[in-house]
Amino acid sequence: MGWEELEKNCRECKKCALWETRHNVVFGEGVKDAEVMFIGEGPGENEDLQGKPFVGRAGKLLDDMLKIIGLERDKNYYITNIVKCRPPHNRDPLNTEQDACMDWLTEQIALIKPKLIVCLGRIAAKVLIKDNFKITAEHGVWFDRGDAKIMAIYHPAALLRDPGKRPETFCDLKELERAIKETCTHTVLYY
Ligand code: URA
Ligand code: SF4
C-alpha cells in the first residue's frame, strides 16, 4: 500500500468503537522519508478537532523542545500516535483499541523506514518496546527494534504536570541528537 491509499483507508477506519466519537482521524504529520519518528499515545481534544497530532499545549512544548536539537516537523521528522482516534475524555486507549489500530502504524513504519523511533510516554513504549517497560527507569535508553533503534522519553503532558522531569528529558533529547548524528545519513538539523 502506498501513502495515499493508506491515509485514505485510515481516514475511513471503523475497526474499533473510537470512530463513533471522533471528529477527525489523526493520521500523522511530517516528512514521509524521515529517519526519525515520534510516536505518542493518541489524539487529545485539539488534535481531534484539527486532525493533526500534538497541536495542543503538550504539542507546543514538544515542538519547542525538539527545536532546541534542530528538529522541525515539516523538515526532518514524522510524528503520529498509537491510536488514530481520540479516546473519550482523554482516557488511556484500551488494549483492544491499540490492537485494532496497530496495522496503520505498522504500515506507516514500513513506509518511512525510520532509523530512530522515539516513544512519547509509557503507553507507546509498552506497545513498541516491551510490555513491562518502566518509564522512570528506562527513559532515554535505546533498544534494538529490527533495523531501527527505539527509546522512550516522558510524554510532554507529563512534563507540563511535573516540570521537575524536564532536565532528564533534556538529557534524553541530547542523547537523541547524538544518535541522529551517529546513525542518520540524510537528516539535516536546523539550529
Ligand atoms: N498526546 C498524544 O499522545 N498524542 C497527541 O497527538 C496529542 C497529545
Ligand atoms: Fe480505526 Fe484506529 Fe480509529 Fe479505531 S482508533 S477507528 S482502529 S483508526
Coordinates of N, CA, C and O and ligand atoms in Angstrom, one line a residue:
M1 N 0.8 -1.2 0.0 CA 0.0 0.0 0.0 C 0.9 1.3 0.0 O 1.8 1.3 0.8
G2 N 0.5 2.2 -0.8 CA 1.3 3.5 -0.8 C 0.7 4.4 0.2 O -0.4 4.1 0.8
W3 N 1.3 5.6 0.3 CA 0.8 6.6 1.3 C -0.6 7.0 1.1 O -1.4 7.1 2.1
E4 N -0.9 7.3 -0.1 CA -2.3 7.9 -0.4 C -3.4 6.9 0.0 O -4.3 7.3 0.7
E5 N -3.2 5.7 -0.4 CA -4.2 4.7 -0.2 C -4.3 4.4 1.3 O -5.3 4.3 1.9
L6 N -3.1 4.3 2.0 CA -3.0 4.1 3.4 C -3.8 5.2 4.2 O -4.6 4.9 5.0
E7 N -3.5 6.4 3.8 CA -4.1 7.5 4.6 C -5.6 7.6 4.3 O -6.4 7.8 5.2
K8 N -6.0 7.3 3.1 CA -7.5 7.3 2.7 C -8.2 6.2 3.5 O -9.2 6.5 4.1
N9 N -7.6 5.0 3.5 CA -8.3 3.9 4.2 C -8.3 4.2 5.7 O -9.3 3.9 6.4
C10 N -7.2 4.8 6.3 CA -7.2 5.0 7.7 C -8.3 6.1 8.1 O -9.0 6.0 9.1
R11 N -8.4 7.1 7.2 CA -9.4 8.1 7.5 C -10.9 7.6 7.5 O -11.8 8.2 8.0
E12 N -11.1 6.4 6.9 CA -12.4 5.9 6.8 C -12.6 4.7 7.9 O -13.6 4.0 7.9
C13 N -11.5 4.5 8.7 CA -11.5 3.3 9.5 C -12.6 3.3 10.6 O -12.9 4.3 11.2
K14 N -13.2 2.1 10.7 CA -14.1 1.9 11.8 C -13.8 0.6 12.6 O -14.7 -0.2 13.0
K15 N -12.5 0.3 12.7 CA -12.1 -1.0 13.2 C -12.3 -1.1 14.8 O -12.2 -2.2 15.3
C16 N -12.4 0.0 15.4 CA -12.8 0.0 16.9 C -13.8 1.1 17.1 O -14.1 1.9 16.3
A17 N -14.4 1.1 18.3 CA -15.5 2.0 18.6 C -15.1 3.4 18.7 O -16.0 4.3 18.7
L18 N -13.8 3.7 18.7 CA -13.4 5.2 18.8 C -13.9 6.0 17.6 O -14.0 7.2 17.7
W19 N -14.2 5.3 16.5 CA -14.7 6.1 15.3 C -16.0 6.8 15.6 O -16.2 7.9 15.1
E20 N -16.8 6.3 16.6 CA -18.1 6.9 16.8 C -18.0 8.3 17.4 O -18.9 9.1 17.2
T21 N -17.0 8.5 18.2 CA -16.9 9.8 18.9 C -15.9 10.8 18.3 O -15.8 11.9 18.7
R22 N -15.1 10.3 17.3 CA -14.1 11.2 16.7 C -14.7 12.3 15.8 O -15.8 12.1 15.2
H23 N -14.0 13.5 15.8 CA -14.3 14.5 14.8 C -13.4 14.3 13.6 O -13.8 14.4 12.4
N24 N -12.1 13.9 13.8 CA -11.2 13.7 12.7 C -10.3 12.5 13.1 O -9.9 12.3 14.3
V25 N -9.9 11.7 12.1 CA -8.8 10.8 12.3 C -7.5 11.6 12.3 O -7.3 12.4 11.4
V26 N -6.7 11.3 13.3 CA -5.3 11.9 13.3 C -4.3 10.9 12.8 O -3.8 10.1 13.5
F27 N -4.1 11.1 11.5 CA -3.2 10.0 10.8 C -1.8 10.2 11.2 O -1.1 9.2 11.5
G28 N -1.3 11.4 11.1 CA 0.2 11.6 11.3 C 0.6 12.8 10.5 O -0.1 13.2 9.6
E29 N 1.8 13.3 10.7 CA 2.2 14.5 10.1 C 3.8 14.5 10.0 O 4.4 14.0 10.9
G30 N 4.3 15.1 9.0 CA 5.8 15.3 8.9 C 6.3 14.8 7.6 O 5.6 14.6 6.6
V31 N 7.6 14.5 7.7 CA 8.4 14.1 6.5 C 8.3 12.6 6.3 O 8.5 11.8 7.2
K32 N 7.8 12.2 5.1 CA 7.5 10.8 4.8 C 8.7 9.9 4.6 O 8.6 8.6 4.6
D33 N 9.9 10.4 4.4 CA 11.1 9.6 4.4 C 12.0 9.9 5.5 O 13.2 9.8 5.4
A34 N 11.4 10.4 6.6 CA 12.3 10.8 7.8 C 13.0 9.7 8.3 O 12.6 8.5 8.3
E35 N 14.2 10.0 8.9 CA 14.9 8.9 9.6 C 14.6 8.9 11.1 O 15.0 8.0 11.8
V36 N 13.8 9.9 11.5 CA 13.4 10.0 12.9 C 11.9 10.0 13.0 O 11.3 10.8 12.3
M37 N 11.4 9.2 13.9 CA 9.9 9.1 14.0 C 9.5 9.2 15.5 O 10.1 8.5 16.3
F38 N 8.5 10.0 15.8 CA 8.0 10.1 17.2 C 6.6 9.5 17.2 O 5.8 9.7 16.3
I39 N 6.3 8.8 18.3 CA 5.0 8.1 18.4 C 4.4 8.3 19.8 O 5.0 7.9 20.8
G40 N 3.3 9.0 19.8 CA 2.6 9.3 21.0 C 1.5 8.2 21.3 O 1.5 7.1 20.7
E41 N 0.6 8.6 22.1 CA -0.4 7.7 22.6 C -1.7 7.7 21.8 O -2.1 6.7 21.2
G42 N -2.3 8.9 21.7 CA -3.5 9.1 21.0 C -3.9 10.5 21.0 O -3.4 11.3 21.9
P43 N -4.8 10.9 20.1 CA -5.1 12.3 20.0 C -5.9 12.8 21.2 O -6.6 12.0 21.9
G44 N -5.7 14.1 21.6 CA -6.5 14.7 22.6 C -7.5 15.6 21.9 O -7.8 15.5 20.7
E45 N -8.1 16.5 22.7 CA -9.2 17.3 22.1 C -8.8 18.2 20.9 O -9.5 18.2 19.9
N46 N -7.7 18.9 21.1 CA -7.3 19.8 20.0 C -6.9 19.0 18.7 O -7.2 19.4 17.6
E47 N -6.2 17.9 19.0 CA -5.8 17.0 17.8 C -7.0 16.5 17.1 O -7.1 16.5 15.9
D48 N -8.0 16.0 17.9 CA -9.3 15.5 17.3 C -10.0 16.6 16.5 O -10.5 16.3 15.4
L49 N -10.0 17.8 17.0 CA -10.7 18.9 16.3 C -9.9 19.3 15.0 O -10.5 19.7 14.0
Q50 N -8.6 19.3 15.1 CA -7.8 19.8 13.9 C -7.3 18.7 13.0 O -6.9 18.9 11.9
G51 N -7.4 17.4 13.5 CA -6.9 16.3 12.6 C -5.4 16.2 12.5 O -4.9 15.5 11.6
K52 N -4.7 16.8 13.5 CA -3.2 16.8 13.4 C -2.7 16.4 14.8 O -3.3 16.7 15.8
P53 N -1.6 15.6 14.8 CA -1.0 15.2 16.1 C -0.3 16.3 16.9 O 0.3 17.2 16.3
F54 N -0.4 16.2 18.2 CA 0.4 17.1 19.1 C 0.3 18.6 18.7 O 1.3 19.2 18.3
V55 N -0.9 19.1 18.7 CA -1.1 20.5 18.4 C -1.7 21.3 19.6 O -1.9 22.5 19.5
G56 N -1.9 20.6 20.7 CA -2.4 21.3 21.9 C -1.2 21.8 22.7 O -0.1 22.0 22.2
R57 N -1.4 22.0 24.0 CA -0.3 22.6 24.9 C 0.9 21.6 25.0 O 2.0 22.1 24.9
A58 N 0.6 20.3 25.1 CA 1.7 19.4 25.2 C 2.5 19.4 23.8 O 3.7 19.3 23.8
G59 N 1.8 19.5 22.8 CA 2.4 19.5 21.4 C 3.3 20.7 21.3 O 4.4 20.6 20.7
K60 N 2.8 21.9 21.8 CA 3.6 23.1 21.7 C 4.9 22.9 22.5 O 6.0 23.3 22.0
L61 N 4.8 22.4 23.7 CA 6.0 22.1 24.5 C 7.0 21.2 23.7 O 8.2 21.4 23.7
L62 N 6.4 20.1 23.1 CA 7.2 19.2 22.4 C 7.9 19.9 21.2 O 9.2 19.7 21.0
D63 N 7.2 20.7 20.5 CA 7.8 21.4 19.3 C 8.9 22.3 19.8 O 10.0 22.3 19.2
D64 N 8.7 23.0 20.9 CA 9.8 23.9 21.5 C 11.0 23.1 21.9 O 12.1 23.5 21.7
M65 N 10.8 21.9 22.5 CA 11.9 21.1 23.0 C 12.7 20.6 21.8 O 13.9 20.5 21.8
L66 N 12.0 20.1 20.8 CA 12.6 19.5 19.6 C 13.4 20.5 18.8 O 14.5 20.2 18.2
K67 N 12.9 21.7 18.8 CA 13.6 22.8 18.1 C 15.0 23.0 18.6 O 15.9 23.3 17.9
I68 N 15.2 22.8 19.9 CA 16.5 23.0 20.6 C 17.5 22.1 20.0 O 18.7 22.4 19.9
I69 N 17.1 20.9 19.6 CA 18.1 19.9 18.9 C 17.9 19.9 17.4 O 18.4 19.0 16.8
G70 N 17.3 20.9 16.9 CA 17.3 21.1 15.4 C 16.2 20.3 14.7 O 16.3 20.1 13.5
L71 N 15.2 19.8 15.4 CA 14.2 19.0 14.8 C 12.9 19.8 14.5 O 12.4 20.5 15.4
E72 N 12.4 19.8 13.3 CA 11.2 20.5 13.0 C 10.3 19.6 12.1 O 10.7 18.9 11.2
R73 N 9.0 19.6 12.5 CA 8.0 18.7 12.0 C 7.9 18.6 10.4 O 7.8 17.6 9.8
D74 N 8.0 19.8 9.8 CA 7.8 19.8 8.4 C 9.2 19.7 7.7 O 9.2 19.7 6.4
K75 N 10.3 19.5 8.4 CA 11.6 19.4 7.8 C 12.3 18.1 8.0 O 12.9 17.6 7.1
N76 N 12.2 17.5 9.2 CA 13.1 16.3 9.4 C 12.6 15.2 10.3 O 13.4 14.4 10.8
Y77 N 11.3 15.2 10.6 CA 10.8 14.0 11.3 C 9.3 13.8 11.0 O 8.7 14.6 10.4
Y78 N 8.9 12.6 11.4 CA 7.5 12.3 11.3 C 6.9 12.0 12.7 O 7.6 11.4 13.5
I79 N 5.6 12.4 12.9 CA 5.0 12.2 14.2 C 3.6 11.6 14.0 O 2.8 12.1 13.2
T80 N 3.3 10.6 14.9 CA 2.0 10.0 14.8 C 1.7 9.4 16.2 O 2.4 9.7 17.2
N81 N 0.6 8.7 16.3 CA 0.2 8.1 17.6 C -0.1 6.6 17.5 O -0.3 6.1 16.3
I82 N -0.2 5.9 18.6 CA -0.6 4.5 18.6 C -2.0 4.4 18.1 O -2.3 3.6 17.2
V83 N -2.9 5.1 18.7 CA -4.3 5.1 18.2 C -4.6 6.4 17.4 O -4.1 7.5 17.9
K84 N -5.3 6.3 16.4 CA -5.5 7.5 15.5 C -6.8 8.3 15.8 O -7.0 9.3 15.2
C85 N -7.6 7.8 16.7 CA -8.9 8.5 17.1 C -8.8 8.8 18.5 O -8.3 8.0 19.3
R86 N -9.4 9.9 19.0 CA -9.4 10.3 20.4 C -10.2 9.4 21.3 O -11.4 9.2 21.1
P87 N -9.5 8.9 22.3 CA -10.3 8.2 23.4 C -11.1 9.2 24.1 O -10.6 10.3 24.5
P88 N -12.4 9.0 24.4 CA -13.3 10.0 25.1 C -12.7 10.4 26.4 O -12.1 9.6 27.1
H89 N -12.8 11.7 26.7 CA -12.3 12.3 28.0 C -10.8 12.0 28.1 O -10.3 12.0 29.3
N90 N -10.1 11.8 27.1 CA -8.6 11.5 27.1 C -8.2 10.3 28.0 O -7.1 10.3 28.5
R91 N -9.1 9.4 28.1 CA -8.7 8.2 28.9 C -7.6 7.4 28.1 O -7.4 7.7 26.9
D92 N -6.9 6.5 28.8 CA -5.9 5.7 28.1 C -6.6 4.9 27.0 O -7.7 4.4 27.3
P93 N -6.0 4.7 25.8 CA -6.6 3.8 24.9 C -6.6 2.4 25.4 O -5.7 1.9 26.1
L94 N -7.8 1.6 25.2 CA -7.9 0.3 25.7 C -6.9 -0.6 24.9 O -6.6 -0.3 23.7
N95 N -6.6 -1.8 25.4 CA -5.7 -2.7 24.7 C -6.4 -3.1 23.4 O -5.7 -3.3 22.3
T96 N -7.7 -3.3 23.4 CA -8.4 -3.7 22.2 C -8.3 -2.6 21.1 O -8.2 -2.9 19.9
E97 N -8.4 -1.4 21.6 CA -8.3 -0.3 20.6 C -6.9 -0.2 20.0 O -6.7 0.1 18.8
Q98 N -5.9 -0.4 20.9 CA -4.5 -0.3 20.4 C -4.2 -1.4 19.4 O -3.6 -1.2 18.4
D99 N -4.7 -2.6 19.7 CA -4.6 -3.8 18.8 C -5.2 -3.5 17.5 O -4.7 -3.7 16.4
A100 N -6.5 -3.0 17.5 CA -7.2 -2.7 16.3 C -6.5 -1.7 15.4 O -6.5 -1.8 14.2
C101 N -5.8 -0.7 16.1 CA -5.2 0.4 15.3 C -3.8 0.1 14.8 O -3.2 0.8 14.0
M102 N -3.2 -1.0 15.4 CA -1.8 -1.2 15.2 C -1.4 -1.4 13.7 O -0.3 -1.0 13.3
D103 N -2.2 -2.0 12.9 CA -1.9 -2.2 11.5 C -1.5 -0.8 10.8 O -0.6 -0.8 9.9
W104 N -2.2 0.2 11.1 CA -2.0 1.5 10.5 C -0.5 2.0 10.8 O 0.2 2.4 9.9
L105 N -0.2 1.8 12.1 CA 1.2 2.3 12.5 C 2.2 1.4 11.9 O 3.3 1.8 11.4
T106 N 2.0 0.1 11.8 CA 2.9 -0.9 11.2 C 3.2 -0.5 9.8 O 4.3 -0.5 9.3
E107 N 2.1 -0.1 9.1 CA 2.3 0.3 7.7 C 3.1 1.6 7.6 O 3.9 1.8 6.7
Q108 N 2.8 2.5 8.5 CA 3.5 3.8 8.4 C 5.0 3.6 8.7 O 5.8 4.1 8.0
I109 N 5.3 2.7 9.7 CA 6.7 2.5 9.9 C 7.4 1.8 8.7 O 8.5 2.1 8.4
A110 N 6.6 0.9 8.1 CA 7.2 0.2 6.9 C 7.5 1.1 5.8 O 8.5 1.0 5.0
L111 N 6.6 2.1 5.6 CA 6.8 3.1 4.5 C 8.0 4.1 4.9 O 8.8 4.4 4.0
I112 N 8.0 4.5 6.1 CA 9.0 5.5 6.5 C 10.4 4.9 6.6 O 11.4 5.5 6.3
K113 N 10.4 3.7 7.2 CA 11.7 3.0 7.5 C 12.6 3.9 8.3 O 13.8 4.2 8.0
P114 N 12.1 4.3 9.5 CA 12.9 5.2 10.3 C 14.1 4.5 10.9 O 14.1 3.3 11.0
K115 N 15.2 5.2 11.2 CA 16.4 4.6 11.8 C 16.2 4.7 13.3 O 16.7 3.9 14.1
L116 N 15.6 5.8 13.8 CA 15.4 6.1 15.2 C 13.9 6.3 15.5 O 13.3 7.2 14.8
I117 N 13.4 5.6 16.5 CA 12.0 5.8 16.9 C 12.0 6.3 18.3 O 12.6 5.7 19.2
V118 N 11.2 7.3 18.6 CA 11.1 7.8 20.0 C 9.6 7.7 20.4 O 8.8 8.3 19.8
C119 N 9.4 6.9 21.4 CA 8.1 6.8 22.0 C 7.9 8.0 23.0 O 8.7 8.3 23.8
L120 N 6.7 8.6 22.8 CA 6.4 9.7 23.7 C 5.5 9.1 24.8 O 4.3 9.0 24.6
G121 N 6.1 8.8 25.9 CA 5.3 8.3 27.1 C 5.3 6.8 27.2 O 5.7 6.1 26.3
R122 N 4.7 6.4 28.3 CA 4.7 5.0 28.7 C 3.9 4.1 27.8 O 4.2 3.0 27.5
I123 N 2.7 4.6 27.4 CA 1.8 3.8 26.6 C 2.4 3.3 25.3 O 2.4 2.1 25.0
A124 N 3.0 4.3 24.6 CA 3.7 3.9 23.3 C 4.8 3.0 23.6 O 5.1 2.0 22.8
A125 N 5.6 3.2 24.7 CA 6.7 2.4 25.0 C 6.3 0.9 25.3 O 7.0 0.0 24.9
K126 N 5.2 0.8 26.0 CA 4.7 -0.5 26.4 C 4.3 -1.3 25.1 O 4.6 -2.5 25.0
V127 N 3.7 -0.6 24.1 CA 3.3 -1.3 22.9 C 4.6 -1.6 22.0 O 4.7 -2.7 21.5
L128 N 5.5 -0.6 21.9 CA 6.5 -0.7 20.9 C 7.8 -1.3 21.4 O 8.7 -1.7 20.6
I129 N 8.1 -1.2 22.7 CA 9.3 -1.7 23.3 C 9.1 -3.0 24.0 O 9.6 -4.0 23.6
K130 N 8.4 -2.9 25.1 CA 8.1 -4.2 25.9 C 7.0 -3.9 26.9 O 6.8 -2.8 27.4
D131 N 6.2 -4.9 27.2 CA 5.0 -4.7 28.0 C 5.3 -4.3 29.4 O 4.6 -3.6 30.0
N132 N 6.5 -4.7 29.9 CA 6.9 -4.3 31.3 C 7.8 -3.1 31.3 O 8.5 -2.9 32.3
F133 N 7.7 -2.2 30.3 CA 8.5 -1.0 30.2 C 8.3 -0.1 31.4 O 7.1 0.2 31.8
K134 N 9.4 0.4 32.0 CA 9.3 1.3 33.2 C 9.8 2.6 32.8 O 11.0 2.8 32.7
I135 N 8.9 3.6 32.6 CA 9.4 4.9 32.1 C 10.3 5.6 33.0 O 11.3 6.2 32.5
T136 N 10.1 5.5 34.3 CA 11.0 6.2 35.2 C 12.4 5.7 35.2 O 13.4 6.4 35.3
A137 N 12.6 4.4 35.0 CA 13.9 3.7 35.0 C 14.5 3.7 33.6 O 15.7 3.6 33.4
E138 N 13.6 3.6 32.5 CA 14.2 3.2 31.2 C 14.0 4.3 30.1 O 14.3 4.1 29.0
H139 N 13.6 5.5 30.5 CA 13.5 6.6 29.6 C 14.9 6.9 29.1 O 15.9 6.8 29.9
G140 N 15.1 7.3 27.9 CA 16.4 7.6 27.4 C 17.3 6.5 27.0 O 18.5 6.7 26.6
V141 N 16.9 5.2 27.2 CA 17.7 4.0 26.9 C 17.3 3.5 25.5 O 16.1 3.3 25.2
W142 N 18.3 3.2 24.7 CA 18.0 2.7 23.4 C 17.8 1.2 23.4 O 18.5 0.4 24.1
F143 N 16.8 0.7 22.7 CA 16.5 -0.7 22.5 C 16.6 -1.0 21.0 O 16.4 -0.1 20.2
D144 N 17.0 -2.3 20.6 CA 17.0 -2.6 19.2 C 15.6 -3.1 18.8 O 14.9 -3.8 19.5
R145 N 15.2 -2.6 17.6 CA 13.9 -3.0 17.1 C 14.1 -3.2 15.5 O 13.9 -2.3 14.8
G146 N 14.4 -4.4 15.2 CA 14.7 -4.7 13.8 C 15.8 -3.8 13.3 O 16.9 -3.7 13.9
D147 N 15.6 -3.0 12.2 CA 16.6 -2.2 11.6 C 16.7 -0.8 12.3 O 17.6 0.0 12.0
A148 N 15.8 -0.6 13.3 CA 15.8 0.7 13.9 C 16.2 0.6 15.4 O 16.2 -0.5 16.0
K149 N 16.6 1.7 16.0 CA 16.7 1.8 17.4 C 15.6 2.6 18.0 O 15.1 3.5 17.4
I150 N 15.1 2.2 19.2 CA 13.9 2.8 19.8 C 14.2 3.2 21.2 O 14.8 2.4 22.0
M151 N 13.7 4.3 21.6 CA 13.8 4.7 23.0 C 12.5 5.5 23.4 O 11.7 5.8 22.5
A152 N 12.3 5.7 24.7 CA 11.1 6.5 25.1 C 11.6 7.6 25.9 O 12.6 7.6 26.6
I153 N 10.8 8.7 25.8 CA 11.0 9.9 26.7 C 9.7 10.1 27.4 O 8.7 9.6 27.0
Y154 N 9.7 10.9 28.5 CA 8.5 11.3 29.1 C 7.5 11.9 28.1 O 7.9 12.7 27.3
H155 N 6.2 11.7 28.3 CA 5.2 12.3 27.5 C 5.2 13.8 27.8 O 5.3 14.2 29.0
P156 N 5.1 14.7 26.8 CA 5.2 16.1 27.1 C 4.0 16.6 28.0 O 4.2 17.6 28.8
A157 N 2.9 15.9 28.0 CA 1.9 16.2 29.0 C 2.3 16.0 30.4 O 2.0 16.7 31.4
A158 N 3.2 14.9 30.6 CA 3.7 14.7 32.0 C 4.7 15.8 32.4 O 4.8 16.1 33.5
L159 N 5.4 16.3 31.4 CA 6.3 17.4 31.7 C 5.6 18.7 32.0 O 6.1 19.6 32.8
L160 N 4.4 18.9 31.5 CA 3.5 20.0 31.9 C 3.1 19.8 33.3 O 3.0 20.8 34.1
R161 N 2.7 18.6 33.7 CA 2.2 18.3 35.0 C 3.4 18.4 36.0 O 3.2 18.8 37.2
D162 N 4.5 17.9 35.6 CA 5.7 17.8 36.6 C 6.9 18.4 35.9 O 7.7 17.6 35.3
P163 N 7.1 19.7 36.0 CA 8.3 20.3 35.3 C 9.6 19.7 35.9 O 10.7 19.9 35.2
G164 N 9.6 19.1 37.0 CA 10.8 18.5 37.6 C 11.4 17.4 36.7 O 12.6 17.1 36.8
K165 N 10.6 16.9 35.8 CA 11.1 15.9 34.9 C 11.8 16.4 33.6 O 12.4 15.7 32.8
R166 N 11.7 17.8 33.5 CA 12.3 18.3 32.3 C 13.8 18.2 32.1 O 14.2 17.9 31.0
P167 N 14.6 18.4 33.1 CA 16.0 18.2 32.9 C 16.4 16.8 32.4 O 17.3 16.7 31.5
E168 N 15.8 15.8 32.9 CA 16.0 14.4 32.5 C 15.7 14.3 31.0 O 16.4 13.6 30.2
T169 N 14.5 14.9 30.6 CA 14.1 14.8 29.2 C 15.1 15.6 28.3 O 15.3 15.1 27.2
F170 N 15.6 16.7 28.8 CA 16.6 17.4 28.1 C 17.8 16.5 27.8 O 18.3 16.5 26.7
C171 N 18.3 15.8 28.8 CA 19.4 14.8 28.6 C 19.0 13.8 27.6 O 19.8 13.4 26.7
D172 N 17.8 13.2 27.6 CA 17.4 12.2 26.7 C 17.4 12.8 25.3 O 17.8 12.1 24.3
L173 N 17.0 14.1 25.1 CA 17.0 14.7 23.8 C 18.4 15.0 23.3 O 18.6 14.8 22.1
K174 N 19.3 15.3 24.2 CA 20.7 15.4 23.8 C 21.2 14.1 23.3 O 22.0 14.0 22.4
E175 N 20.8 13.0 24.0 CA 21.2 11.7 23.5 C 20.6 11.4 22.1 O 21.3 10.8 21.3
L176 N 19.4 11.8 21.9 CA 18.8 11.6 20.6 C 19.6 12.4 19.6 O 19.9 11.8 18.5
E177 N 19.9 13.6 19.9 CA 20.7 14.4 18.9 C 22.0 13.7 18.6 O 22.4 13.6 17.4
R178 N 22.7 13.2 19.6 CA 23.9 12.5 19.4 C 23.7 11.3 18.5 O 24.5 11.0 17.5
A179 N 22.6 10.5 18.7 CA 22.3 9.3 18.0 C 22.0 9.7 16.5 O 22.4 8.9 15.6
I180 N 21.3 10.8 16.3 CA 21.0 11.2 14.9 C 22.3 11.5 14.2 O 22.5 11.0 13.0
K181 N 23.2 12.2 14.8 CA 24.5 12.5 14.2 C 25.3 11.2 13.9 O 26.0 11.1 12.9
E182 N 25.2 10.2 14.7 CA 25.9 9.0 14.6 C 25.3 8.1 13.5 O 26.0 7.4 12.7
T183 N 23.9 8.0 13.5 CA 23.2 7.0 12.7 C 22.6 7.5 11.4 O 22.5 6.7 10.5
C184 N 22.1 8.7 11.4 CA 21.3 9.1 10.3 C 22.2 9.6 9.2 O 23.2 10.3 9.4
T185 N 21.8 9.4 7.9 CA 22.6 9.7 6.8 C 22.1 11.0 6.1 O 22.9 11.7 5.5
H186 N 20.8 11.2 6.1 CA 20.3 12.4 5.3 C 19.5 13.4 6.2 O 18.9 14.3 5.6
T187 N 19.6 13.2 7.5 CA 18.8 14.2 8.3 C 19.7 15.4 8.6 O 20.8 15.4 9.1
V188 N 19.1 16.6 8.2 CA 19.7 17.9 8.4 C 19.1 18.4 9.7 O 17.9 18.4 9.8
L189 N 19.9 18.9 10.6 CA 19.4 19.5 11.8 C 19.4 21.0 11.6 O 20.3 21.6 11.2
Y190 N 18.2 21.7 12.0 CA 18.1 23.1 11.8 C 18.2 23.9 13.1 O 17.2 24.0 13.8
Y191 N 19.3 24.3 13.4 CA 19.5 25.1 14.6 C 19.2 26.6 14.5 O 19.4 27.1 13.4
Ligands
URA1 N1 -0.9 13.4 23.3 C1 -0.6 12.3 22.5 O1 -0.2 11.3 22.9 N2 -0.8 12.5 21.2 C2 -1.2 13.6 20.6 O2 -1.3 13.7 19.4 C3 -1.5 14.7 21.5 C4 -1.4 14.5 22.8
SF4_2 FE1 -9.7 2.7 13.3 FE2 -7.7 3.3 15.0 FE3 -9.7 5.0 14.8 FE4 -10.0 2.6 16.0 S1 -8.7 4.3 16.7 S2 -11.4 3.5 14.5 S3 -8.7 1.3 14.8 S4 -8.3 4.5 13.1

